[in-house]
Coordinates of N, CA and C and ligand atoms in Angstrom, one line a residue:
M1 N -11.7 15.1 -0.1 CA -11.0 14.0 0.6 C -9.7 13.8 -0.1
K2 N -8.7 13.5 0.7 CA -7.3 13.3 0.2 C -6.8 11.9 0.7
I3 N -6.5 11.1 -0.3 CA -6.0 9.7 0.0 C -4.6 9.6 -0.6
A4 N -3.7 9.0 0.2 CA -2.3 8.7 -0.3 C -2.2 7.2 -0.4
I5 N -1.7 6.8 -1.6 CA -1.3 5.4 -1.8 C 0.2 5.3 -1.8
I6 N 0.7 4.5 -0.9 CA 2.2 4.4 -0.8 C 2.6 2.9 -1.0
N7 N 3.4 2.7 -2.1 CA 3.8 1.4 -2.4 C 5.3 1.2 -2.2
G8 N 5.7 0.0 -1.7 CA 7.1 -0.2 -1.4 C 7.8 -1.0 -2.5
P9 N 8.9 -1.6 -2.1 CA 9.8 -2.2 -3.1 C 9.2 -3.2 -4.0
N10 N 9.6 -3.1 -5.3 CA 9.3 -4.0 -6.4 C 7.9 -3.9 -6.9
L11 N 7.1 -3.0 -6.2 CA 5.7 -2.9 -6.7 C 5.7 -2.0 -8.0
N12 N 6.8 -1.4 -8.3 CA 6.9 -0.7 -9.6 C 7.0 -1.7 -10.7
L13 N 7.2 -2.9 -10.4 CA 7.3 -4.0 -11.5 C 6.0 -4.7 -11.7
L14 N 4.9 -4.3 -11.1 CA 3.6 -5.0 -11.2 C 3.3 -5.0 -12.7
G15 N 2.7 -6.1 -13.2 CA 2.5 -6.3 -14.6 C 3.4 -7.3 -15.2
T16 N 4.7 -7.3 -14.7 CA 5.6 -8.3 -15.2 C 6.2 -9.1 -14.1
R17 N 6.1 -8.6 -12.8 CA 6.6 -9.3 -11.7 C 5.8 -10.5 -11.3
E18 N 6.3 -11.7 -11.3 CA 5.6 -12.9 -10.9 C 4.1 -12.8 -11.1
P19 N 3.6 -12.7 -12.4 CA 2.2 -12.5 -12.7 C 1.3 -13.5 -12.1
G20 N 1.8 -14.7 -11.8 CA 0.9 -15.8 -11.2 C 0.5 -15.4 -9.8
I21 N 1.3 -14.5 -9.2 CA 1.0 -14.1 -7.8 C 0.4 -12.7 -7.8
Y22 N 1.0 -11.8 -8.6 CA 0.6 -10.4 -8.6 C -0.3 -9.9 -9.7
G23 N -0.6 -10.8 -10.7 CA -1.4 -10.4 -11.8 C -0.6 -9.7 -12.9
R24 N -1.3 -9.3 -14.0 CA -0.7 -8.8 -15.2 C -0.9 -7.3 -15.4
Q25 N -1.6 -6.7 -14.5 CA -1.9 -5.2 -14.6 C -0.8 -4.4 -14.0
T26 N -0.4 -3.3 -14.7 CA 0.5 -2.4 -14.1 C -0.2 -1.5 -13.1
F27 N 0.5 -1.0 -12.1 CA -0.1 -0.2 -11.1 C -0.6 1.1 -11.7
E28 N 0.1 1.6 -12.7 CA -0.3 2.8 -13.4 C -1.7 2.7 -14.1
D29 N -1.9 1.6 -14.7 CA -3.2 1.3 -15.4 C -4.3 1.2 -14.3
F30 N -4.0 0.5 -13.3 CA -5.0 0.3 -12.2 C -5.3 1.7 -11.6
L31 N -4.3 2.5 -11.4 CA -4.5 3.8 -10.7 C -5.4 4.7 -11.6
K32 N -5.2 4.6 -12.9 CA -6.0 5.4 -13.8 C -7.5 5.0 -13.7
D33 N -7.7 3.7 -13.7 CA -9.1 3.2 -13.5 C -9.7 3.7 -12.1
L34 N -8.8 3.6 -11.1 CA -9.3 3.9 -9.7 C -9.7 5.4 -9.7
K35 N -8.8 6.2 -10.2 CA -9.1 7.7 -10.2 C -10.3 8.0 -11.0
G36 N -10.6 7.2 -12.1 CA -11.8 7.4 -12.9 C -13.0 7.0 -12.1
K37 N -12.9 6.1 -11.2 CA -14.1 5.6 -10.4 C -14.4 6.6 -9.3
F38 N -13.3 7.4 -8.9 CA -13.5 8.3 -7.7 C -13.0 9.7 -8.1
P39 N -13.7 10.3 -9.1 CA -13.2 11.6 -9.6 C -13.2 12.7 -8.5
D40 N -14.0 12.6 -7.5 CA -14.0 13.7 -6.5 C -13.0 13.5 -5.4
I41 N -12.3 12.4 -5.4 CA -11.2 12.2 -4.4 C -9.9 12.5 -5.0
Q42 N -9.1 13.2 -4.2 CA -7.7 13.4 -4.6 C -6.9 12.2 -4.2
I43 N -6.4 11.4 -5.1 CA -5.6 10.2 -4.8 C -4.2 10.5 -5.3
D44 N -3.3 10.5 -4.3 CA -1.9 10.8 -4.6 C -1.1 9.5 -4.5
Y45 N -0.2 9.2 -5.4 CA 0.5 7.9 -5.5 C 2.0 8.1 -5.3
F46 N 2.6 7.3 -4.5 CA 4.1 7.4 -4.3 C 4.6 5.9 -4.2
Q47 N 5.6 5.7 -4.9 CA 6.3 4.3 -4.9 C 7.8 4.5 -4.7
S48 N 8.3 3.7 -3.8 CA 9.8 3.7 -3.7 C 10.3 2.4 -3.3
N49 N 11.5 2.1 -3.8 CA 12.2 0.9 -3.4 C 13.1 1.1 -2.1
V50 N 13.1 2.4 -1.7 CA 14.0 2.8 -0.6 C 13.2 3.0 0.7
E51 N 13.6 2.3 1.7 CA 12.9 2.3 3.0 C 12.7 3.8 3.6
G52 N 13.8 4.5 3.6 CA 13.8 5.9 4.1 C 12.9 6.8 3.3
E53 N 12.8 6.6 2.0 CA 11.8 7.4 1.2 C 10.4 7.1 1.6
L54 N 10.1 5.9 1.9 CA 8.7 5.5 2.4 C 8.4 6.2 3.7
L55 N 9.4 6.2 4.6 CA 9.3 6.9 5.9 C 9.0 8.4 5.7
N56 N 9.8 9.0 4.8 CA 9.6 10.4 4.5 C 8.2 10.7 4.0
E57 N 7.7 9.8 3.1 CA 6.4 10.0 2.5 C 5.3 9.8 3.5
L58 N 5.5 8.8 4.4 CA 4.5 8.6 5.5 C 4.4 9.9 6.4
Q59 N 5.6 10.4 6.7 CA 5.6 11.6 7.5 C 5.0 12.9 6.8
R60 N 5.3 12.9 5.5 CA 4.8 14.0 4.7 C 3.2 14.0 4.7
A61 N 2.7 12.8 4.4 CA 1.2 12.7 4.2 C 0.5 12.5 5.5
G62 N 1.2 12.2 6.5 CA 0.6 11.6 7.7 C -0.1 12.6 8.7
F63 N -0.1 13.9 8.3 CA -0.8 14.8 9.2 C -1.8 15.7 8.4
S64 N -1.9 15.4 7.1 CA -2.9 16.3 6.4 C -3.8 15.5 5.5
Y65 N -3.5 14.2 5.3 CA -4.4 13.4 4.4 C -5.5 12.7 5.3
D66 N -6.6 12.3 4.6 CA -7.7 11.6 5.3 C -7.4 10.1 5.5
G67 N -6.6 9.6 4.7 CA -6.3 8.2 4.8 C -5.1 7.8 4.0
I68 N -4.4 6.8 4.4 CA -3.2 6.3 3.7 C -3.4 4.8 3.4
L69 N -3.2 4.4 2.2 CA -3.2 2.9 1.9 C -1.7 2.6 1.7
L70 N -1.2 1.7 2.5 CA 0.2 1.4 2.5 C 0.4 -0.1 2.1
N71 N 1.1 -0.3 1.0 CA 1.6 -1.7 0.7 C 3.1 -1.6 0.9
A72 N 3.6 -1.9 2.0 CA 5.0 -1.8 2.3 C 5.8 -2.9 1.7
A73 N 5.1 -3.8 1.0 CA 5.8 -5.0 0.3 C 6.7 -5.7 1.3
A74 N 7.9 -6.0 0.9 CA 8.8 -6.8 1.8 C 9.2 -6.1 3.1
Y75 N 9.2 -4.8 3.1 CA 9.5 -4.1 4.3 C 8.5 -4.3 5.4
T76 N 7.3 -4.8 5.0 CA 6.3 -5.2 6.0 C 6.8 -6.1 7.0
H77 N 7.7 -7.0 6.5 CA 8.2 -8.1 7.3 C 9.5 -7.8 8.0
T78 N 10.0 -6.6 7.8 CA 11.4 -6.4 8.3 C 11.5 -5.0 9.0
S79 N 10.5 -4.1 8.8 CA 10.8 -2.7 9.2 C 10.1 -2.2 10.4
V80 N 10.9 -2.2 11.5 CA 10.4 -1.6 12.8 C 10.2 -0.1 12.5
A81 N 11.0 0.5 11.7 CA 10.9 2.0 11.5 C 9.5 2.3 10.8
L82 N 9.1 1.5 9.9 CA 7.8 1.8 9.3 C 6.6 1.7 10.3
G83 N 6.7 0.7 11.1 CA 5.7 0.5 12.2 C 5.7 1.7 13.1
D84 N 6.9 2.2 13.5 CA 7.0 3.4 14.3 C 6.5 4.6 13.7
A85 N 6.7 4.7 12.4 CA 6.2 5.9 11.6 C 4.7 5.9 11.6
I86 N 4.1 4.8 11.4 CA 2.6 4.7 11.4 C 2.1 5.1 12.7
A87 N 2.7 4.7 13.8 CA 2.3 5.0 15.1 C 2.5 6.5 15.4
A88 N 3.4 7.1 14.7 CA 3.7 8.5 15.0 C 2.9 9.5 14.3
I89 N 2.2 9.1 13.2 CA 1.4 10.1 12.4 C -0.1 10.0 12.9
S90 N -0.8 11.0 12.4 CA -2.2 11.1 12.9 C -3.2 10.5 11.8
T91 N -2.8 10.5 10.6 CA -3.6 9.9 9.5 C -3.7 8.4 9.6
P92 N -5.0 7.9 9.6 CA -5.1 6.4 9.7 C -4.6 5.7 8.5
V93 N -3.9 4.6 8.7 CA -3.3 3.8 7.6 C -3.9 2.4 7.5
I94 N -4.2 2.0 6.3 CA -4.7 0.6 6.0 C -3.5 -0.1 5.3
E95 N -3.2 -1.3 5.9 CA -2.2 -2.1 5.3 C -2.8 -2.9 4.1
V96 N -2.2 -2.8 3.0 CA -2.7 -3.6 1.8 C -1.7 -4.5 1.3
H97 N -2.1 -5.8 1.0 CA -1.3 -6.7 0.3 C -2.1 -7.3 -0.9
I98 N -1.4 -7.4 -2.0 CA -2.1 -7.9 -3.2 C -2.3 -9.4 -3.1
S99 N -1.3 -10.1 -2.6 CA -1.3 -11.6 -2.4 C -1.8 -11.9 -1.0
N100 N -2.2 -13.1 -0.8 CA -2.6 -13.6 0.5 C -1.3 -14.0 1.3
V101 N -0.8 -13.0 2.1 CA 0.5 -13.3 2.7 C 0.4 -14.4 3.7
A102 N -0.8 -14.6 4.3 CA -0.9 -15.7 5.2 C -0.8 -17.1 4.6
A103 N -1.0 -17.2 3.3 CA -0.9 -18.4 2.6 C 0.4 -18.7 1.9
R104 N 1.4 -17.8 2.2 CA 2.7 -17.9 1.5 C 3.8 -18.4 2.5
E105 N 5.0 -18.0 2.2 CA 6.1 -18.4 3.1 C 5.9 -18.0 4.6
E106 N 6.5 -18.7 5.5 CA 6.4 -18.4 6.9 C 6.8 -16.9 7.2
F107 N 7.9 -16.5 6.6 CA 8.4 -15.1 7.0 C 7.4 -14.0 6.6
R108 N 6.5 -14.3 5.7 CA 5.5 -13.3 5.3 C 4.3 -13.1 6.3
K109 N 4.3 -14.1 7.3 CA 3.2 -14.0 8.3 C 3.5 -12.9 9.4
L110 N 4.8 -12.5 9.5 CA 5.1 -11.5 10.4 C 5.0 -10.1 9.8
S111 N 4.2 -9.2 10.4 CA 4.1 -7.8 9.9 C 4.5 -6.9 11.1
Y112 N 5.4 -6.0 10.8 CA 5.8 -5.0 11.8 C 4.8 -3.8 11.7
I113 N 3.9 -3.8 10.8 CA 3.0 -2.6 10.6 C 1.5 -2.9 11.0
S114 N 1.1 -4.2 10.9 CA -0.3 -4.5 11.1 C -0.9 -3.9 12.4
A115 N -0.2 -4.0 13.5 CA -0.8 -3.6 14.8 C -0.9 -2.1 14.9
K116 N -0.2 -1.3 14.0 CA -0.3 0.1 14.0 C -1.3 0.7 13.0
C117 N -1.9 -0.3 12.2 CA -2.8 0.2 11.2 C -4.3 0.0 11.7
V118 N -5.2 0.7 11.0 CA -6.6 0.5 11.3 C -7.1 -0.9 10.9
G119 N -6.5 -1.4 9.9 CA -6.9 -2.8 9.4 C -6.0 -3.2 8.3
T120 N -6.2 -4.4 7.8 CA -5.4 -5.0 6.7 C -6.3 -5.6 5.7
V121 N -6.0 -5.3 4.4 CA -6.7 -6.0 3.3 C -5.6 -6.9 2.6
T122 N -5.8 -8.1 2.5 CA -4.8 -9.0 2.0 C -5.4 -10.1 1.1
G123 N -4.7 -10.3 0.0 CA -5.1 -11.5 -0.9 C -6.2 -11.2 -1.9
L124 N -6.7 -10.0 -2.0 CA -7.8 -9.7 -2.9 C -7.3 -9.0 -4.2
G125 N -6.0 -9.1 -4.5 CA -5.5 -8.5 -5.7 C -5.5 -7.0 -5.6
L126 N -5.4 -6.4 -6.7 CA -5.4 -4.9 -6.7 C -6.7 -4.3 -6.2
K127 N -7.8 -5.1 -6.3 CA -9.1 -4.7 -5.8 C -9.0 -4.3 -4.3
G128 N -8.0 -4.9 -3.6 CA -7.9 -4.5 -2.2 C -7.6 -3.1 -2.0
Y129 N -7.0 -2.4 -2.9 CA -6.7 -0.9 -2.7 C -8.1 -0.2 -2.8
E130 N -8.9 -0.6 -3.7 CA -10.2 0.0 -3.9 C -11.1 -0.2 -2.6
L131 N -11.1 -1.4 -2.1 CA -11.9 -1.7 -0.9 C -11.4 -0.9 0.3
A132 N -10.1 -0.8 0.4 CA -9.5 0.0 1.5 C -9.9 1.5 1.3
L133 N -9.8 2.0 0.1 CA -10.2 3.4 -0.1 C -11.7 3.6 0.3
R134 N -12.5 2.6 -0.1 CA -14.0 2.7 0.3 C -14.2 2.8 1.8
Y135 N -13.3 2.2 2.5 CA -13.4 2.2 4.0 C -13.3 3.7 4.4
F136 N -12.4 4.4 3.8 CA -12.2 5.8 4.2 C -13.4 6.7 3.8
L137 N -14.1 6.3 2.8 CA -15.3 7.0 2.3 C -16.4 6.9 3.4
Ligands
DQA201 C1 3.2 -8.0 -1.0 C2 3.5 -9.2 -0.1 C3 4.9 -9.1 0.4 O1 5.2 -10.3 1.2 C4 5.9 -9.1 -0.7 O2 7.2 -8.9 -0.2 C5 5.6 -8.0 -1.7 C6 4.2 -7.7 -2.1 C7 1.8 -8.1 -1.6 O3 1.3 -7.0 -2.1 O4 1.2 -9.2 -1.8 O5 6.5 -7.4 -2.3 O6 3.1 -6.8 -0.1

Protein backbone atom coordinates (compact mmCIF):
# COMPACT_ATOMS: atom_id res chain seq x y z
CA MET A 1 0.00 0.00 0.00
CA LYS A 2 1.20 3.48 -0.94
CA ILE A 3 0.08 6.57 0.97
CA ALA A 4 1.10 10.16 0.20
CA ILE A 5 1.08 12.85 2.87
CA ILE A 6 0.98 16.34 1.41
CA ASN A 7 1.40 19.33 3.70
CA GLY A 8 0.87 22.94 2.71
CA PRO A 9 2.27 26.30 3.77
CA ASN A 10 3.96 26.86 7.12
CA LEU A 11 3.63 23.24 8.18
CA ASN A 12 7.40 22.93 7.74
CA LEU A 13 7.55 25.08 10.90
CA LEU A 14 5.68 22.62 13.14
CA GLY A 15 7.43 22.33 16.48
CA THR A 16 8.09 26.06 16.74
CA ARG A 17 5.04 27.51 14.97
CA GLU A 18 2.36 28.65 17.48
CA PRO A 19 2.91 25.61 19.75
CA GLY A 20 -0.23 26.41 21.75
CA ILE A 21 -2.23 25.59 18.61
CA TYR A 22 -0.05 23.13 16.71
CA GLY A 23 2.00 21.45 19.44
CA ARG A 24 5.75 21.09 19.93
CA GLN A 25 6.53 18.10 17.76
CA THR A 26 8.22 18.56 14.40
CA PHE A 27 6.56 16.81 11.48
CA GLU A 28 9.80 14.96 10.77
CA ASP A 29 9.76 13.40 14.27
CA PHE A 30 6.09 12.53 13.95
CA LEU A 31 6.67 10.97 10.53
CA LYS A 32 9.49 8.83 11.85
CA ASP A 33 7.16 7.42 14.54
CA LEU A 34 4.36 6.94 12.03
CA LYS A 35 6.59 5.02 9.62
CA GLY A 36 7.75 2.90 12.56
CA LYS A 37 4.14 2.02 13.38
CA PHE A 38 3.34 1.04 9.79
CA PRO A 39 6.49 -0.61 8.44
CA ASP A 40 4.62 -2.38 5.62
CA ILE A 41 3.14 0.78 4.18
CA GLN A 42 5.02 3.07 1.85
CA ILE A 43 4.45 6.55 3.25
CA ASP A 44 5.76 9.36 1.05
CA TYR A 45 5.88 12.88 2.41
CA PHE A 46 5.81 16.16 0.50
CA GLN A 47 5.60 19.68 1.92
CA SER A 48 5.53 22.98 0.07
CA ASN A 49 4.72 26.59 0.74
CA VAL A 50 3.90 27.03 -2.96
CA GLU A 51 0.36 26.37 -4.17
CA GLY A 52 1.42 25.21 -7.66
CA GLU A 53 3.83 22.66 -6.19
CA LEU A 54 1.01 21.19 -4.10
CA LEU A 55 -1.07 20.91 -7.30
CA ASN A 56 1.80 19.18 -9.09
CA GLU A 57 2.23 16.72 -6.21
CA LEU A 58 -1.51 15.93 -6.10
CA GLN A 59 -1.41 15.22 -9.84
CA ARG A 60 1.76 13.14 -9.50
CA ALA A 61 0.41 10.96 -6.67
CA GLY A 62 -3.22 11.11 -7.70
CA PHE A 63 -3.38 8.18 -10.08
CA SER A 64 -1.08 5.60 -8.52
CA TYR A 65 -1.31 5.91 -4.73
CA ASP A 66 -3.95 4.19 -2.58
CA GLY A 67 -4.68 7.28 -0.54
CA ILE A 68 -3.60 10.86 0.03
CA LEU A 69 -3.65 12.73 3.35
CA LEU A 70 -3.77 16.43 2.53
CA ASN A 71 -3.30 19.25 4.97
CA ALA A 72 -3.54 22.19 2.59
CA ALA A 73 -3.14 24.57 5.57
CA ALA A 74 -4.19 28.13 4.66
CA TYR A 75 -4.79 27.18 1.00
CA THR A 76 -7.74 25.13 2.28
CA HIS A 77 -9.61 28.39 2.71
CA THR A 78 -8.54 30.07 -0.54
CA SER A 79 -7.72 27.59 -3.28
CA VAL A 80 -10.30 26.69 -5.90
CA ALA A 81 -7.43 25.06 -7.81
CA LEU A 82 -6.71 22.54 -5.04
CA GLY A 83 -10.38 21.58 -4.89
CA ASP A 84 -10.39 21.12 -8.68
CA ALA A 85 -7.23 18.99 -8.51
CA ILE A 86 -8.76 16.66 -5.91
CA ALA A 87 -11.85 16.28 -8.10
CA ALA A 88 -9.64 15.52 -11.11
CA ILE A 89 -7.57 12.70 -9.64
CA SER A 90 -8.63 9.14 -8.92
CA THR A 91 -6.84 8.54 -5.59
CA PRO A 92 -9.12 9.29 -2.63
CA VAL A 93 -8.03 12.22 -0.48
CA ILE A 94 -8.65 12.85 3.23
CA GLU A 95 -8.47 16.45 4.42
CA VAL A 96 -6.49 16.72 7.66
CA HIS A 97 -6.18 19.68 10.01
CA ILE A 98 -4.18 19.62 13.21
CA SER A 99 -6.26 22.30 14.91
CA ASN A 100 -10.04 22.42 15.15
CA VAL A 101 -10.69 24.86 12.32
CA ALA A 102 -14.38 25.06 13.23
CA ALA A 103 -13.46 26.55 16.60
CA ARG A 104 -11.15 29.25 15.23
CA GLU A 105 -11.57 32.38 13.10
CA GLU A 106 -14.60 32.63 10.81
CA PHE A 107 -12.49 32.46 7.61
CA ARG A 108 -11.19 29.01 8.58
CA LYS A 109 -14.73 27.59 8.42
CA LEU A 110 -14.69 27.77 4.62
CA SER A 111 -12.93 24.90 2.85
CA TYR A 112 -12.58 24.69 -0.92
CA ILE A 113 -11.46 21.08 -0.61
CA SER A 114 -13.81 19.36 1.90
CA ALA A 115 -16.54 18.55 -0.61
CA LYS A 116 -14.02 16.88 -2.94
CA CYS A 117 -12.50 14.70 -0.20
CA VAL A 118 -13.70 11.37 1.20
CA GLY A 119 -13.75 12.96 4.63
CA THR A 120 -12.08 15.35 7.02
CA VAL A 121 -10.14 14.86 10.26
CA THR A 122 -9.81 18.06 12.20
CA GLY A 123 -8.74 19.13 15.68
CA LEU A 124 -7.10 15.89 16.79
CA GLY A 125 -3.53 17.12 16.55
CA LEU A 126 -0.94 15.14 14.61
CA LYS A 127 -2.82 11.99 15.64
CA GLY A 128 -5.32 12.96 12.92
CA TYR A 129 -2.84 11.88 10.23
CA GLU A 130 -2.57 8.43 11.79
CA LEU A 131 -6.35 8.08 12.06
CA ALA A 132 -6.77 9.12 8.43
CA LEU A 133 -4.13 6.60 7.38
CA ARG A 134 -5.96 3.86 9.30
CA TYR A 135 -9.08 4.64 7.27
CA PHE A 136 -7.22 3.64 4.11
CA LEU A 137 -6.12 0.38 5.76
C1 LIG B 1 -4.31 24.03 9.56
C2 LIG B 1 -5.47 25.02 9.81
C3 LIG B 1 -5.43 26.15 8.80
O1 LIG B 1 -6.51 27.04 9.02
C4 LIG B 1 -4.14 26.92 8.93
O2 LIG B 1 -4.06 27.93 7.97
C5 LIG B 1 -2.93 26.05 8.92
C6 LIG B 1 -2.98 24.74 9.57
C7 LIG B 1 -4.27 22.94 10.64
O3 LIG B 1 -3.61 21.94 10.40
O4 LIG B 1 -4.84 23.09 11.72
O5 LIG B 1 -1.87 26.46 8.46
O6 LIG B 1 -4.52 23.40 8.32
